[in-house]
XYZ file of C-alpha atoms in Angstrom:
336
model
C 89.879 82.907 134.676
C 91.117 80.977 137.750
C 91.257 84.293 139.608
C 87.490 85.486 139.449
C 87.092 82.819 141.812
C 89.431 84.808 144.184
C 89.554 87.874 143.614
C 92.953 90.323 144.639
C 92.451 92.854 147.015
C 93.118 96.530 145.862
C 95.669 96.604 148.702
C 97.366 93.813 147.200
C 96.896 95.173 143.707
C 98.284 98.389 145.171
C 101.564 96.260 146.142
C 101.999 94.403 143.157
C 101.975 97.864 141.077
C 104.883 99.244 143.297
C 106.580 96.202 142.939
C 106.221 95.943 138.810
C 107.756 99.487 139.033
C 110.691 98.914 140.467
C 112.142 100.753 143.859
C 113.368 103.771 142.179
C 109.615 104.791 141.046
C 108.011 103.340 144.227
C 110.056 105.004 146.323
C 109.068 108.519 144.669
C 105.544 107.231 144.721
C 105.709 106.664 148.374
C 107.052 110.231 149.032
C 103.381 111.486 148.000
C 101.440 109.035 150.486
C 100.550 109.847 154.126
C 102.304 107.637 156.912
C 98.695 105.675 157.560
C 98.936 104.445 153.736
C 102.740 104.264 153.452
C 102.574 101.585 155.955
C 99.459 99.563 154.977
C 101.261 99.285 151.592
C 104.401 98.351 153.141
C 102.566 95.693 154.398
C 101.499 94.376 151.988
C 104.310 94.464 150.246
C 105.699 92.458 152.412
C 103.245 89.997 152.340
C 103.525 89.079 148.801
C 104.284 86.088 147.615
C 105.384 84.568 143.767
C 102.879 86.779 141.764
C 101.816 84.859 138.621
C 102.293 86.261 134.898
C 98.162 85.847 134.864
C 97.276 88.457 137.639
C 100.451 90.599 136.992
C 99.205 91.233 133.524
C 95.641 91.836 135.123
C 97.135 93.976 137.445
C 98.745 96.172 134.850
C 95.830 95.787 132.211
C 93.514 97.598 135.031
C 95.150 100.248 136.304
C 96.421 100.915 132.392
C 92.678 101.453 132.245
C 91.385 103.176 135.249
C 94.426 105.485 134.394
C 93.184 105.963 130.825
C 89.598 106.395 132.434
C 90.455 109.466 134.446
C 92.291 111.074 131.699
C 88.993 111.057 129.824
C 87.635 112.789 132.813
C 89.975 115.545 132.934
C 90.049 116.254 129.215
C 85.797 116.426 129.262
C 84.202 114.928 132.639
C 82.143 111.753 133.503
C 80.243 112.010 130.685
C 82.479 112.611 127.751
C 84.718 109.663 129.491
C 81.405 107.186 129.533
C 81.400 107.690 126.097
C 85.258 107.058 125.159
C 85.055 104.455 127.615
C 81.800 102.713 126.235
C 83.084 102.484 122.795
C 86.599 101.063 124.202
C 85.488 98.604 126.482
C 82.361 98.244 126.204
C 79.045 99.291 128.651
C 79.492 96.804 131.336
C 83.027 97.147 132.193
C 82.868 101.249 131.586
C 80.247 101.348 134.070
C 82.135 99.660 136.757
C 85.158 101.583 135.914
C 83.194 105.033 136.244
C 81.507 104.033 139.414
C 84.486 103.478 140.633
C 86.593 106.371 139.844
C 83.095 108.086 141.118
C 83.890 106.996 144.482
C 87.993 108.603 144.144
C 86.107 111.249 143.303
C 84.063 111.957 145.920
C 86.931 111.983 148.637
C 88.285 115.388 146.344
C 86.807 118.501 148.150
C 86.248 121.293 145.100
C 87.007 118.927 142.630
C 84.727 120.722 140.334
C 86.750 123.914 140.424
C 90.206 122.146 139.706
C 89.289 122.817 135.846
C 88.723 126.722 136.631
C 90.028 129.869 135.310
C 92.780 131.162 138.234
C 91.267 134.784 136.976
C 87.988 133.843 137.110
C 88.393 131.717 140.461
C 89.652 134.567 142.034
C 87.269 136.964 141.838
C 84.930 134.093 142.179
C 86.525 133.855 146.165
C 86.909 137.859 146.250
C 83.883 138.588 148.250
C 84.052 134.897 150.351
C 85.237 134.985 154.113
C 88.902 134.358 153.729
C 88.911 131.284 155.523
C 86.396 129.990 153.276
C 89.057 131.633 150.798
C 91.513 129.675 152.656
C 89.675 126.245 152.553
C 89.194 126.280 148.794
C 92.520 127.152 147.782
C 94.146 124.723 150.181
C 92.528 121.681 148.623
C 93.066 122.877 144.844
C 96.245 122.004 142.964
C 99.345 123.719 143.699
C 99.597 125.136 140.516
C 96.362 126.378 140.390
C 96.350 127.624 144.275
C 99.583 129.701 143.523
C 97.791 131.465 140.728
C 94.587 132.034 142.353
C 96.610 133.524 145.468
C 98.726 136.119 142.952
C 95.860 137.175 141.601
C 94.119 138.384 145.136
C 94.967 141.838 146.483
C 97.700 142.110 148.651
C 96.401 143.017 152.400
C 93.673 139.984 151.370
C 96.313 137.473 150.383
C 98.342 137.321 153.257
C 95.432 137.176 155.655
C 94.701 133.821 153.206
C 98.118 132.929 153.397
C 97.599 133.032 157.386
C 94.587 130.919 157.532
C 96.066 128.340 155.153
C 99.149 127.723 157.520
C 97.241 127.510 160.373
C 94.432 125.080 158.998
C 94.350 122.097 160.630
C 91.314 119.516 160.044
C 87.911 121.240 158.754
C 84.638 119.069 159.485
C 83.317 117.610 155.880
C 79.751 118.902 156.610
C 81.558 122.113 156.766
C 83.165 121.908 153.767
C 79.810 120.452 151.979
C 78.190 123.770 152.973
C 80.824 125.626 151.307
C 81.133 123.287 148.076
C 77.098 123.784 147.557
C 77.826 127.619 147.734
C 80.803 127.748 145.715
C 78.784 125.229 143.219
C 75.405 127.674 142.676
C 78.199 130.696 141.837
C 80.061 128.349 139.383
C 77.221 125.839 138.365
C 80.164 123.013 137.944
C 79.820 119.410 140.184
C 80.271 119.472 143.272
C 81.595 116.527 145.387
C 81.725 115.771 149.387
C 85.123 117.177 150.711
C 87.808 115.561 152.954
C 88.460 116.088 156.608
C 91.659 117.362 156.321
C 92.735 120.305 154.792
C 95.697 123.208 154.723
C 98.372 123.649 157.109
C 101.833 124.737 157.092
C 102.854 122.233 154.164
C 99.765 123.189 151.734
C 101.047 127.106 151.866
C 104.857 125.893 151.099
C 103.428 123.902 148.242
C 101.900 126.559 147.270
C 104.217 129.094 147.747
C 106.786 126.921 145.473
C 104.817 127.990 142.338
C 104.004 131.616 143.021
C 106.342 134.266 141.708
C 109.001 135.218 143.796
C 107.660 138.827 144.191
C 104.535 137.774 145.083
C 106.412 135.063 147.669
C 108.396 137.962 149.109
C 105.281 139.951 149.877
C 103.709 137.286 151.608
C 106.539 136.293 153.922
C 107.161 139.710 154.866
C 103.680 140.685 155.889
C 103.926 137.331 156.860
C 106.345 137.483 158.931
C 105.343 141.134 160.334
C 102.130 139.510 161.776
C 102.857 136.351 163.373
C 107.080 136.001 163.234
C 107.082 132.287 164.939
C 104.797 131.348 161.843
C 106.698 132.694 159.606
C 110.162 131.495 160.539
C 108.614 127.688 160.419
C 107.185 128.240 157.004
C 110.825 129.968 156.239
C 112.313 126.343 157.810
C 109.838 124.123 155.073
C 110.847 126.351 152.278
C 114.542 126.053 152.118
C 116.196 122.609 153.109
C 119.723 121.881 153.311
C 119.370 119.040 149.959
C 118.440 122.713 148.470
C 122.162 123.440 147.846
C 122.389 121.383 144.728
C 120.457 124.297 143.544
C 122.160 126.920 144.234
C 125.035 128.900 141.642
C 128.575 128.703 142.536
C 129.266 131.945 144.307
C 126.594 131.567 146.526
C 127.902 128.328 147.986
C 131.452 129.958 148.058
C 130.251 132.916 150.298
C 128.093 130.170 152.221
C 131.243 128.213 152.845
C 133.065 131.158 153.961
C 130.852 131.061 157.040
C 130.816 127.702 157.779
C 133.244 125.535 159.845
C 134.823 122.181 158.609
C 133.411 119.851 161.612
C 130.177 121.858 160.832
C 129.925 120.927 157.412
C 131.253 117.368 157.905
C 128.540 116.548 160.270
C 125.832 118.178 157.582
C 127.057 116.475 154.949
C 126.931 112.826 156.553
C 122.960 112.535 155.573
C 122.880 113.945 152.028
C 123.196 112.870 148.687
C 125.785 112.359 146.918
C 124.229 115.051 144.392
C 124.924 117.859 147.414
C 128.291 116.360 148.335
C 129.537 117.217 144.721
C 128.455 120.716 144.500
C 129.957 121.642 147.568
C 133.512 119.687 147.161
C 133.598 121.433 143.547
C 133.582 124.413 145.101
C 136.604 123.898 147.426
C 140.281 124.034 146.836
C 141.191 119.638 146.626
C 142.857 119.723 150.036
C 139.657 121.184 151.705
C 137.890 119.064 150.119
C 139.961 116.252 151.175
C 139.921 117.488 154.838
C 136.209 117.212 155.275
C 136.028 113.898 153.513
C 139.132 112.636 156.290
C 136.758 114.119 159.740
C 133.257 113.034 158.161
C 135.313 109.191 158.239
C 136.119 110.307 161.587
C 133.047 111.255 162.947
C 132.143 107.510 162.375
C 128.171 106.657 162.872
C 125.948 109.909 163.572
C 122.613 110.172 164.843
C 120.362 111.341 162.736
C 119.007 114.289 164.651
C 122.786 115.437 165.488
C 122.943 115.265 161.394
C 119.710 117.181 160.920
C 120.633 120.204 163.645
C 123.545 121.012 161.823
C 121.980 121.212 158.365
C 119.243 123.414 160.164
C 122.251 125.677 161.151
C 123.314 126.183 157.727
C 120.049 126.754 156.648
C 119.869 129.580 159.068
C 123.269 130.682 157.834
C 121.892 130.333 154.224
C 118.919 132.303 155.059
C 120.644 135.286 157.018
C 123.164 135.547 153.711
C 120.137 135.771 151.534
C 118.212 138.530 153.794
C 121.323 140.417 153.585
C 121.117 140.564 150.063
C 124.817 138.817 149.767
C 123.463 135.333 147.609
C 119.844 134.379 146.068
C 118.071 131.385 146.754
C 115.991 131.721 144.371
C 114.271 128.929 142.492
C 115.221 129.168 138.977
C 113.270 132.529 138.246
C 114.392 134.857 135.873
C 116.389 137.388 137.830
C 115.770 141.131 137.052
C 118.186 143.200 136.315
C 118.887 146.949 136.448
């Protein structure tokens, strides 16, 4: 093949896959990638020129298989995947896919305890330091963070919930030590961790997929302990494009506190998803009335935009606290 000769960059295979996707799915894919890698694949994106039938196909052929490859490794580890992968492809070419995976791998801190029990995980981290507590369930899956978390006791999982918010960047030699630990309790494979771990977005994330209870508690002792913390984790929880969610009497009451110019100027950077929701909840000549002034307002700045969401938000927030509309996520409500 004409391109063994010159071989394509993963950056530019990287580019190539985002553009066979379409900007619908790349766009969604480039929500989940840090600014430093958003813009190197940007780049490259740019940078493309007419991409052959002969490398797109290779293109798609390869990550068809590393995809395939890691599969096997979730369903049974390296060495159940060797084996699928040997008698699919071959020794050669499963080798070099493994090694490379290998080397994904190894930039996953605790990736040996993403298969865990959340049961058996937690009492696992019981008797840990809980900011060792905090370091391990910051890097696992959301999912499986949010059920390790409910299932520590109370007074022990907010302290957690504390040092995951305030995590900023843990050493990897530190994070080695704690992997080698974790590994003798667990005797599963440990790999080299990342340099970067927690903060204020890991305990949303993981907050998302606890139980609202459980959420509740959290915040409040949360929120009796260090109140500035709590408010900003408050502010990541509930966004204005949140709305859409929300039942039809609760946006009534929330419009009842709102004014028009207010609303206008909040509604300028949304979707049109948001927009409908709240228009189908007014009488047609409100409606029409903040359609007329957000025309008026003409071009917006951004941040103007995004301080008047934020004040609805707070509106939003001090309506739920009240205990006068629930923005809850889709949980079963309990009723008595």
């Amino acid at each position: 093949m004409r391109s063994a000769s010159h071989p394509v960059s993963n950056r530019k295979k990287a580019a190539i896959m985002m553009m066979i996707l379409g900007p619908e799915i790349s766009g969604k894919v480039m929500q989940h990638l840090d600014e430093e890698h958003v813009e190197i694949l940007t780049l490259e994106i740019a940078r493309l020129d007419r991409v052959t039938p002969e490398i797109r196909n290779q293109v798609i052929e390869e990550f068809h298989q590393m995809a395939l490859a890691q599969d096997y490794i979730a369903e049974g580890g390296v060495e159940h995947a060797k084996k699928l992968l040997f008698a699919a492809f071959g020794s050669e070419k499963a080798t070099d896919m493994i090694e490379r995976i290998n080397q994904t791998l190894e930039g996953v801190p605790f990736d040996f305890l993403r298969r865990s029990d959340p049961a058996q995980l937690a009492t696992i981290l019981t008797d840990e330091h809980p900011q060792t507590i905090a370091l391990v369930i910051s890097n696992l899956p959301t999912g499986l963070a949010a059920q390790v978390l409910e299932r520590l006791n109370p007074e022990l999982r907010v302290d957690v919930a504390e040092r995951i918010a305030l995590m900023e960047r843990t050493p990897p030699e530190v994070i080695r030590r704690v992997e080698n630990v974790l590994e003798q309790k667990t005797s599963g494979m440990a790999n080299t961790g990342l340099a970067s771990s927690g903060g204020l977005k890991s305990l949303v994330d993981i907050l998302h997929h606890v139980d609202r209870n459980t959420e509740r508690k959290i915040l409040d002792n949360l929120h009796s302990k260090n109140p500035e913390l709590a408010n900003e984790v408050l502010n990541m929880m509930f966004v204005f494009e949140d709305v859409a969610k929300l039942d039809d009497r609760a946006i009534q009451q929330i419009l009842r506190e709102i004014e028009m110019k207010e609303l206008a100027l909040a509604l300028k950077g949304t979707s049109e998803e948001v927009r409908a929701k709240i228009f189908m909840n007014m009488s047609e000549r409100a409606a029409d009335m903040v359609k007329e002034t957000m025309e008026f307002l003409g071009p917006v700045k951004l941040r103007t935009v995004e301080e008047a969401q934020q004040r609805i938000v707070a509106i939003i927030r001090r309506l739920e606290e009240a205990g006068e509309i629930s923005i809850g996520r889709g949980e079963e409500e309990v009723l008595v």
